[in-house]
Tab-separated table of C-alpha atoms in Angstrom:
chain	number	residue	atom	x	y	z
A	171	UNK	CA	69.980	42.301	102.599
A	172	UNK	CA	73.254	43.294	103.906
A	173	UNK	CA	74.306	46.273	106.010
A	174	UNK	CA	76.113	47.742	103.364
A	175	UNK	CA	73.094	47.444	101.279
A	176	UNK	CA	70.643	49.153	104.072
A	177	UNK	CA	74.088	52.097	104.495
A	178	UNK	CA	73.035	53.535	101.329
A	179	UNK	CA	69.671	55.258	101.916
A	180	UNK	CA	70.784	55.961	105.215
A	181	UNK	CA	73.828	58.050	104.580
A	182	UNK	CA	71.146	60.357	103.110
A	183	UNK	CA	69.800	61.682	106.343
A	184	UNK	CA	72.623	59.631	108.715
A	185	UNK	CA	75.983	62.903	108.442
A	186	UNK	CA	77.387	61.206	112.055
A	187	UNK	CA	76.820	58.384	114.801
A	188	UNK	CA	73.852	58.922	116.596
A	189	UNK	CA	74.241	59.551	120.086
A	190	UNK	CA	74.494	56.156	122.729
A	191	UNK	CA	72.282	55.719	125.392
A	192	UNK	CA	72.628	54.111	128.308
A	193	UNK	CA	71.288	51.581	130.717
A	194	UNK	CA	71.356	53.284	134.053
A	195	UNK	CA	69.283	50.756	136.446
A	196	UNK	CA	66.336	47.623	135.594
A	197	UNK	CA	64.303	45.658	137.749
A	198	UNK	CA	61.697	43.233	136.947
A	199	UNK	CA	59.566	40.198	138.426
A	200	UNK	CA	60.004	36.657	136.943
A	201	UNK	CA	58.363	33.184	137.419
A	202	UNK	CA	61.431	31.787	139.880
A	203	UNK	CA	62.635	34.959	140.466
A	204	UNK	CA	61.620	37.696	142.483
A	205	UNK	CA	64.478	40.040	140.862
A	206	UNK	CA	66.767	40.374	137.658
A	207	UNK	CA	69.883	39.187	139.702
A	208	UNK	CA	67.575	35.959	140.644
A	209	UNK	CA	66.652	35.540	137.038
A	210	UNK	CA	70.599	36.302	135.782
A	211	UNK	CA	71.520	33.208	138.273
A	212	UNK	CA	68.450	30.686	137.388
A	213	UNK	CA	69.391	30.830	133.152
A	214	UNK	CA	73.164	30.222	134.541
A	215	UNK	CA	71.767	27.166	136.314
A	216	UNK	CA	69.356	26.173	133.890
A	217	UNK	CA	66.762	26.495	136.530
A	218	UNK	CA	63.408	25.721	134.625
A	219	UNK	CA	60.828	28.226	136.098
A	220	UNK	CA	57.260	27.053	134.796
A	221	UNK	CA	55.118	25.761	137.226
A	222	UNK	CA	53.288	22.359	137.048
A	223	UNK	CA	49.547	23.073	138.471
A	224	UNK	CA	47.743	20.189	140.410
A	225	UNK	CA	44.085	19.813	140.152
A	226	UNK	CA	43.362	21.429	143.655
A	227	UNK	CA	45.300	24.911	142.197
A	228	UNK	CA	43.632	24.803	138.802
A	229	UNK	CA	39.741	24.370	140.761
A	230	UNK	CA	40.686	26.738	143.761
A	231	UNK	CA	41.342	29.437	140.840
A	232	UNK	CA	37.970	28.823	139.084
A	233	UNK	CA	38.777	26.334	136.081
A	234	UNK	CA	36.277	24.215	134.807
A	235	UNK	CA	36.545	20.703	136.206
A	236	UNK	CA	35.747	18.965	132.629
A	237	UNK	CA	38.957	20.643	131.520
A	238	UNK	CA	40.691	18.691	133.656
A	239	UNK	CA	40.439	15.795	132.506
A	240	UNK	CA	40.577	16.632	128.678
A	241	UNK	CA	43.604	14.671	126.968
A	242	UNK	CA	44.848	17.931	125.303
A	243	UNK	CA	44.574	20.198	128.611
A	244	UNK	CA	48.047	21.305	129.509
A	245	UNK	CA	48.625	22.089	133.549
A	246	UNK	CA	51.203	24.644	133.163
A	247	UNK	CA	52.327	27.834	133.794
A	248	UNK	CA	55.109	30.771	134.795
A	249	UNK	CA	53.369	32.308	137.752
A	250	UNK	CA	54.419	35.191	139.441
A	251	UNK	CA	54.461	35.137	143.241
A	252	UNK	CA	53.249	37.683	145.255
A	253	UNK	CA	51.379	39.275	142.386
A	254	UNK	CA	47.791	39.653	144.209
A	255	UNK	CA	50.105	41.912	147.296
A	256	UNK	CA	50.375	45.563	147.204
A	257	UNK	CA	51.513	48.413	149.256
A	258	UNK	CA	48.869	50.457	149.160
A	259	UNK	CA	49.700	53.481	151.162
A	260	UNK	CA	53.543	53.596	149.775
A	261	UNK	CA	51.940	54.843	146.698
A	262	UNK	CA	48.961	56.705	148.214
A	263	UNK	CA	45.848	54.392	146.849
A	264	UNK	CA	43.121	53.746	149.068
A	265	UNK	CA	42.161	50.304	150.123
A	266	UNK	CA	39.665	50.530	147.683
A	267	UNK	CA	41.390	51.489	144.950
A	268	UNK	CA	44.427	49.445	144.793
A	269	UNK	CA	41.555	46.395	145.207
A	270	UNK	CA	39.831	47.308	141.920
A	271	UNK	CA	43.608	47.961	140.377
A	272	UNK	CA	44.870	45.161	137.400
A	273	UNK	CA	47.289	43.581	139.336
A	274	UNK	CA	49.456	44.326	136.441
A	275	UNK	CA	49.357	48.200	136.900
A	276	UNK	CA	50.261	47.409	140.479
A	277	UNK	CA	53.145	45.154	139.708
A	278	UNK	CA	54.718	47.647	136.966
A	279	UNK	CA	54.264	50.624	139.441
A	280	UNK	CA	56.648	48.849	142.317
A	281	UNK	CA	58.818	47.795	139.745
A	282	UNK	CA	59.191	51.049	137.995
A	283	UNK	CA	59.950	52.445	141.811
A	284	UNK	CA	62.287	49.491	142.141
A	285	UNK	CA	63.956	50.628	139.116
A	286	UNK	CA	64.437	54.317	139.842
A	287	UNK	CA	65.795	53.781	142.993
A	288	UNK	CA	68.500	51.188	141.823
A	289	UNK	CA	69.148	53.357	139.397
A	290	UNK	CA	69.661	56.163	141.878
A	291	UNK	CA	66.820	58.533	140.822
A	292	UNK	CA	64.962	60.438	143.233
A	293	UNK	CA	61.863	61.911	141.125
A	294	UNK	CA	61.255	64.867	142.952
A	295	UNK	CA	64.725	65.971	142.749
A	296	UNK	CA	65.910	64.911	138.941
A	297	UNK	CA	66.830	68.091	137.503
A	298	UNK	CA	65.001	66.982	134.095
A	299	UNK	CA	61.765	65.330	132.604
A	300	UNK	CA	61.791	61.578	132.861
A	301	UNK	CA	59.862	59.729	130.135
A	302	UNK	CA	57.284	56.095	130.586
A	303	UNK	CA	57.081	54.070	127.514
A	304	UNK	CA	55.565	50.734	128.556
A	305	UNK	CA	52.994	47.981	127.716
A	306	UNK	CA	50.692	44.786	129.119
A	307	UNK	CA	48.323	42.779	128.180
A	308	UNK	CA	44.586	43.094	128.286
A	309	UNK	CA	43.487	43.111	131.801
A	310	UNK	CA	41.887	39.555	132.729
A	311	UNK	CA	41.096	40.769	136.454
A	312	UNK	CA	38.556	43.089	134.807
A	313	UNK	CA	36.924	40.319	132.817
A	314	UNK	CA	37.162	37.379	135.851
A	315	UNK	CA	37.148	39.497	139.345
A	316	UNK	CA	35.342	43.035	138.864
A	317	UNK	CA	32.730	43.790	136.577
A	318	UNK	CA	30.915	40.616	137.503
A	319	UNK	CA	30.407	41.835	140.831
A	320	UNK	CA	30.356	45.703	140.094
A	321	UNK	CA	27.350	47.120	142.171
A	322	UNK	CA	27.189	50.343	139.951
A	323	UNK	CA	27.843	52.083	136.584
A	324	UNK	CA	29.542	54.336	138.122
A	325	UNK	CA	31.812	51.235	140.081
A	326	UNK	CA	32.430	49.879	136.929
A	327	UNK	CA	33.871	53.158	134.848
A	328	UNK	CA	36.224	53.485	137.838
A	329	UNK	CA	37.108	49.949	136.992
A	330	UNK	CA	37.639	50.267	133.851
A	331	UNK	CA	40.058	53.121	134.282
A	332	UNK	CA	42.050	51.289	137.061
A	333	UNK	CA	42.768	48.183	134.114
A	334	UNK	CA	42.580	49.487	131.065
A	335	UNK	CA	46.044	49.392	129.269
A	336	UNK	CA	45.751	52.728	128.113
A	337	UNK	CA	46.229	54.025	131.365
A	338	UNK	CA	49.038	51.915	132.369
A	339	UNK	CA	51.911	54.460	131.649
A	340	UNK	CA	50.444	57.850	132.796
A	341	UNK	CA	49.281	55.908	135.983
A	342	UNK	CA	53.118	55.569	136.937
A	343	UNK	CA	53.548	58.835	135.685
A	344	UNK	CA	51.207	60.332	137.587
A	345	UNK	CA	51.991	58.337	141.431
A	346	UNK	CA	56.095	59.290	140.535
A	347	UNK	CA	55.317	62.730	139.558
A	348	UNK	CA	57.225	61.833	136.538
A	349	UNK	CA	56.744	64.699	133.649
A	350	UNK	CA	57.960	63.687	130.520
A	351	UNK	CA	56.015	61.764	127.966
A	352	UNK	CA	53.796	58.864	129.228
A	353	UNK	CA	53.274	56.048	126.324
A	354	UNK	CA	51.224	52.668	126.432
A	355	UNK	CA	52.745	50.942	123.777
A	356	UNK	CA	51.274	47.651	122.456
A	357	UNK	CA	52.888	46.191	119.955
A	358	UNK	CA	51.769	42.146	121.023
A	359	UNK	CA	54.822	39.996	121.907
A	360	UNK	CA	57.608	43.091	120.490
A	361	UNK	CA	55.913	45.252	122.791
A	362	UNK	CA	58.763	46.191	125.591
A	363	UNK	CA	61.357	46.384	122.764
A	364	UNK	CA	59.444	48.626	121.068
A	365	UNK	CA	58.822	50.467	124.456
A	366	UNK	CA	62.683	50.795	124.498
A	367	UNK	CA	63.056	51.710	120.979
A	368	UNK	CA	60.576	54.586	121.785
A	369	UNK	CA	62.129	55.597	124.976
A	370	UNK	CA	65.661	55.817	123.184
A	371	UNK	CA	64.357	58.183	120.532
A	372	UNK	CA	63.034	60.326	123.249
A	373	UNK	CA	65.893	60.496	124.535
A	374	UNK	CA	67.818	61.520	121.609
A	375	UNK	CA	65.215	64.280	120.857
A	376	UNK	CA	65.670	65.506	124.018
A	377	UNK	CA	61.814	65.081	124.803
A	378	UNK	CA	63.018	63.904	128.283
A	379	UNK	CA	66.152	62.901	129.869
A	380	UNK	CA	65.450	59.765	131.350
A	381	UNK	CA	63.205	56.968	130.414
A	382	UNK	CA	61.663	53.951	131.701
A	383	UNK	CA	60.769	51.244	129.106
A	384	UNK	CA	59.457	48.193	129.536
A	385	UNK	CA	56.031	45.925	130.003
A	386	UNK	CA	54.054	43.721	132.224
A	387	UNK	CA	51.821	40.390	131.643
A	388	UNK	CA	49.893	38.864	134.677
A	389	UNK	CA	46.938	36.864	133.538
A	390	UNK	CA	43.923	36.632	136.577
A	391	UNK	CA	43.759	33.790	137.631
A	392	UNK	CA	47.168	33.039	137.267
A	393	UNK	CA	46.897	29.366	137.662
A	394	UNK	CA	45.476	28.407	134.734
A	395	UNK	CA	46.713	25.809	132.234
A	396	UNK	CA	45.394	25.733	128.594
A	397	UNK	CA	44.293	23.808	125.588
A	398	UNK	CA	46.739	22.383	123.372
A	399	UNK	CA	46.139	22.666	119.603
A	400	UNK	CA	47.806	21.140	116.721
A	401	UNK	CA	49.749	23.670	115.207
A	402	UNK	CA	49.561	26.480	117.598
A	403	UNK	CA	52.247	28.186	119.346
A	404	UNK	CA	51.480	26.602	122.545
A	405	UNK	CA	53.731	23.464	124.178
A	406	UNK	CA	52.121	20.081	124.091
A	407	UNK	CA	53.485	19.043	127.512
A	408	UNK	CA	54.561	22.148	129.279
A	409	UNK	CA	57.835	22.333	128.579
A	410	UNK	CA	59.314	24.968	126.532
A	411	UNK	CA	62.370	24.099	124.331
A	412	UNK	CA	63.820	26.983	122.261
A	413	UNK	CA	66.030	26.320	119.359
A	414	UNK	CA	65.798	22.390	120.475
A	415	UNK	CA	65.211	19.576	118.004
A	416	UNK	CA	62.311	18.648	120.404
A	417	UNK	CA	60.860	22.158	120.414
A	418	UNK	CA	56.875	22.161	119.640
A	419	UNK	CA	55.726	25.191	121.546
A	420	UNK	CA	55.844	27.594	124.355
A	421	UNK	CA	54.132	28.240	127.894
A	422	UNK	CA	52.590	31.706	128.816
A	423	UNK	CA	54.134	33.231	132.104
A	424	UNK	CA	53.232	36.302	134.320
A	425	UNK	CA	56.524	38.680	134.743
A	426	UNK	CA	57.505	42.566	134.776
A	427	UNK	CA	60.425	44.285	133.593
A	428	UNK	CA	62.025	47.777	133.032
A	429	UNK	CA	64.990	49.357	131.895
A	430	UNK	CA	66.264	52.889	133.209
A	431	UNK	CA	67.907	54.499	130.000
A	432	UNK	CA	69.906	57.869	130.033
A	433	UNK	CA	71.947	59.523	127.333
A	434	UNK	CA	75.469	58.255	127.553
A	435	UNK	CA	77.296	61.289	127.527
A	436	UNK	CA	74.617	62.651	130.329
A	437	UNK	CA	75.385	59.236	132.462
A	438	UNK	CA	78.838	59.690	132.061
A	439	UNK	CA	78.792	62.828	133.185
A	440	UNK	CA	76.563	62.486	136.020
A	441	UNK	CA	79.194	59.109	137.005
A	442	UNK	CA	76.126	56.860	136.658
A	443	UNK	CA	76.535	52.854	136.811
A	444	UNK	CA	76.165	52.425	133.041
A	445	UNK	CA	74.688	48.404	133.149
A	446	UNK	CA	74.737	48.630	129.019
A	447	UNK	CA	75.263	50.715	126.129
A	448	UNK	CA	72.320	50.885	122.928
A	449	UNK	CA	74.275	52.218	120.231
A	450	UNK	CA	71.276	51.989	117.808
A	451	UNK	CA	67.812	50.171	117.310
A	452	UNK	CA	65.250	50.024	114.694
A	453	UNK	CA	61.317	48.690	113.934
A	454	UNK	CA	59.634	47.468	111.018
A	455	UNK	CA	56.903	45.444	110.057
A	456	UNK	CA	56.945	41.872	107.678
A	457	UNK	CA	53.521	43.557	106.049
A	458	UNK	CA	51.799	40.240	104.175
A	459	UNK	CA	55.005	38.770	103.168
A	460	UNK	CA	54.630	35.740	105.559
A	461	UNK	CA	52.787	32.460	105.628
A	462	UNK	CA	51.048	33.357	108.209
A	463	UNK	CA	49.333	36.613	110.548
A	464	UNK	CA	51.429	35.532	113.593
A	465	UNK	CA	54.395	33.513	111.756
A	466	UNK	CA	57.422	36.040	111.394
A	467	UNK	CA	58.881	36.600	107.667
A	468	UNK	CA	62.690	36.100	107.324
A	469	UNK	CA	63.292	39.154	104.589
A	470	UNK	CA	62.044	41.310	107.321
A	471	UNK	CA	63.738	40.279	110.469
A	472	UNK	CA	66.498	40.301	108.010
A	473	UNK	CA	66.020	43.903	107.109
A	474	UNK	CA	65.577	45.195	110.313
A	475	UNK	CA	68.738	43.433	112.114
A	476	UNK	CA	70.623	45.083	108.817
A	477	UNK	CA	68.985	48.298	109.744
A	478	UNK	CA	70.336	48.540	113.343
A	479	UNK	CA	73.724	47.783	112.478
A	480	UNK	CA	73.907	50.053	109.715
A	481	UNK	CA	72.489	52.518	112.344
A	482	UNK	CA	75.231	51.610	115.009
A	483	UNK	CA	77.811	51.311	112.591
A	484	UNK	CA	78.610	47.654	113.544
A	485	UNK	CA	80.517	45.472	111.306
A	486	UNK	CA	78.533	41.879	111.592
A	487	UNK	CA	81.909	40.315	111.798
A	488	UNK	CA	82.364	41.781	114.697
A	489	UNK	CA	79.310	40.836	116.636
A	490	UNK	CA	79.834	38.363	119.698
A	491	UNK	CA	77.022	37.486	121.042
A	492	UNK	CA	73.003	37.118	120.100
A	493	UNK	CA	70.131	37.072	122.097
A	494	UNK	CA	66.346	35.814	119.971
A	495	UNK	CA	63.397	35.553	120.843
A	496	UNK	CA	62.841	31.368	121.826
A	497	UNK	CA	59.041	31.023	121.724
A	498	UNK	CA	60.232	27.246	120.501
A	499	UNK	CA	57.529	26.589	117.951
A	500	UNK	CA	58.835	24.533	115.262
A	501	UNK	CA	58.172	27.215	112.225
């Protein structure tokens, strides 16, 4: 399907360009990388950042020995360092509190702070309602470190609402003071581009006038390697190899990451650092026209990409530069 194809129903309800929005300020939290600028120098160097585990790591953080000896048990992994550290008082938790905290609420709460600030955004002083669209994944740390040892019913609902995703968003909401909407978006592996897709349409409603949009993963334990199965997603040796002849899987990794997005014209006029313009975006879904629940249909990646530049107005021709998705599976 072509652009000029998608153009059609869209000049129905499309009378001029849609406002551009901005990319005022990101941080995030990598395997390797303790920054974006980090990360934006190892893919330069080709810096491979998964982590091979011995078999002291993988017992120390609770495996099951028989695993590790099991010919199809793959000792790999993006870790995050520093994950399990948090500055408690910075944000005003208790001791208590931040200890029965996912991990991943923690990590997305400094790095939405990191973000702000970089991006030059004091929260009690922005004249205007700033917007959280973000995601993670279920919280392990619940399942592995809390409610096994939770000494009440009434320990283990406060649990619960310290890790459950749904909270994830309004919890950096509400330790900011930020008053625009608060989303937890999960949308599985889309799930910060979504967030950002979101965020921008806020924006352009004028629901708020700044957004943070992004997501978090950090698996508890995080040293933990997994079971290789024939013609799953996951790497048979650890190694992940996107669009490589050799490519026969990918590695799950811990990281964090947000974007700071502002309408252009407002960043402009404000003389923000603009770090990237979105001149459109668009979602859809492949519905059952796939081989498979988790195996992505062409026809629909195909009509969305069409979608976006019709949106944006982009010529194809003129497009310079792509970035995919490289889970490296060989579908």
């Amino acid at each position: 399907m072509s652009p000029q194809e998608i153009n059609e129903p869209l000049d129905d309800f499309v009378d001029e360009p849609l406002e551009e929005v901005a990319v005022v300020g990101m941080a995030g939290r990598f395997p390797g990388a303790a920054d974006v600028d980090e990360l934006w120098r190892n893919l330069r160097g080709g810096v491979e950042s998964i982590a091979a585990l011995s078999n002291e790591e993988l017992l120390a953080a609770g495996a099951d020995p028989a695993l590790l000896t099991h010919p199809r048990y793959v000792k790999a992994r993006g870790l995050l360092a520093g994950a399990e550290l948090f500055d408690a008082p910075f944000f005003g938790l208790s001791p208590r509190e931040a200890a029965i905290t996912d991990p991943q609420q923690r990590v997305l709460l400094e790095v939405a702070w990191e973000a702000l600030e970089q991006a030059g955004v004091d929260p009690d002083t922005f004249p205007g309602r700033i917007g959280v669209y973000a995601g993670a994944i279920f919280s392990t740390y619940l399942i592995t470190s809390l409610l096994p040892r939770a000494a009440s019913p009434d320990e283990s609902w406060q649990m619960v609402l310290a890790n459950d995703k749904d909270t994830l968003a309004t919890r950096i909401s509400y330790k900011l003071n930020l008053r625009g909407p608060s989303l937890s978006v999960q949308t599985a592996c889309s799930t910060s581009l979504v967030a950002v897709h979101m965020a921008r349409q806020s924006l352009l409603d004028y629901e708020c006038d700044l957004a943070l949009a992004g997501g978090v993963s950090v698996r508890s334990p995080q040293a933990a390697g997994y079971l290789y199965q024939e013609g799953g997603i996951l790497s048979p040796d650890g190694h992940c190899r996107p669009f490589d002849a050799r490519a026969r899987g990918t590695v799950f990794s811990s990281g964090a990451g947000l974007v700071v997005l502002k309408r252009l014209s407002d960043a402009q006029a404000d003389g923000d650092t603009v770090r990237a313009v979105l001149k459109a975006s668009a979602i859809n879904n492949d519905g059952a026209q796939k081989i498979g629940y988790t195996a992505p249909s062409l026809d629909g990646q195909a009509e969305v990409i069409a979608r976006a530049l019709a949106l944006a107005g982009v010529d194809p021709e003129t497009v310079g530069y792509v970035e995919a998705h490289g889970t490296a599976t060989p579908i």
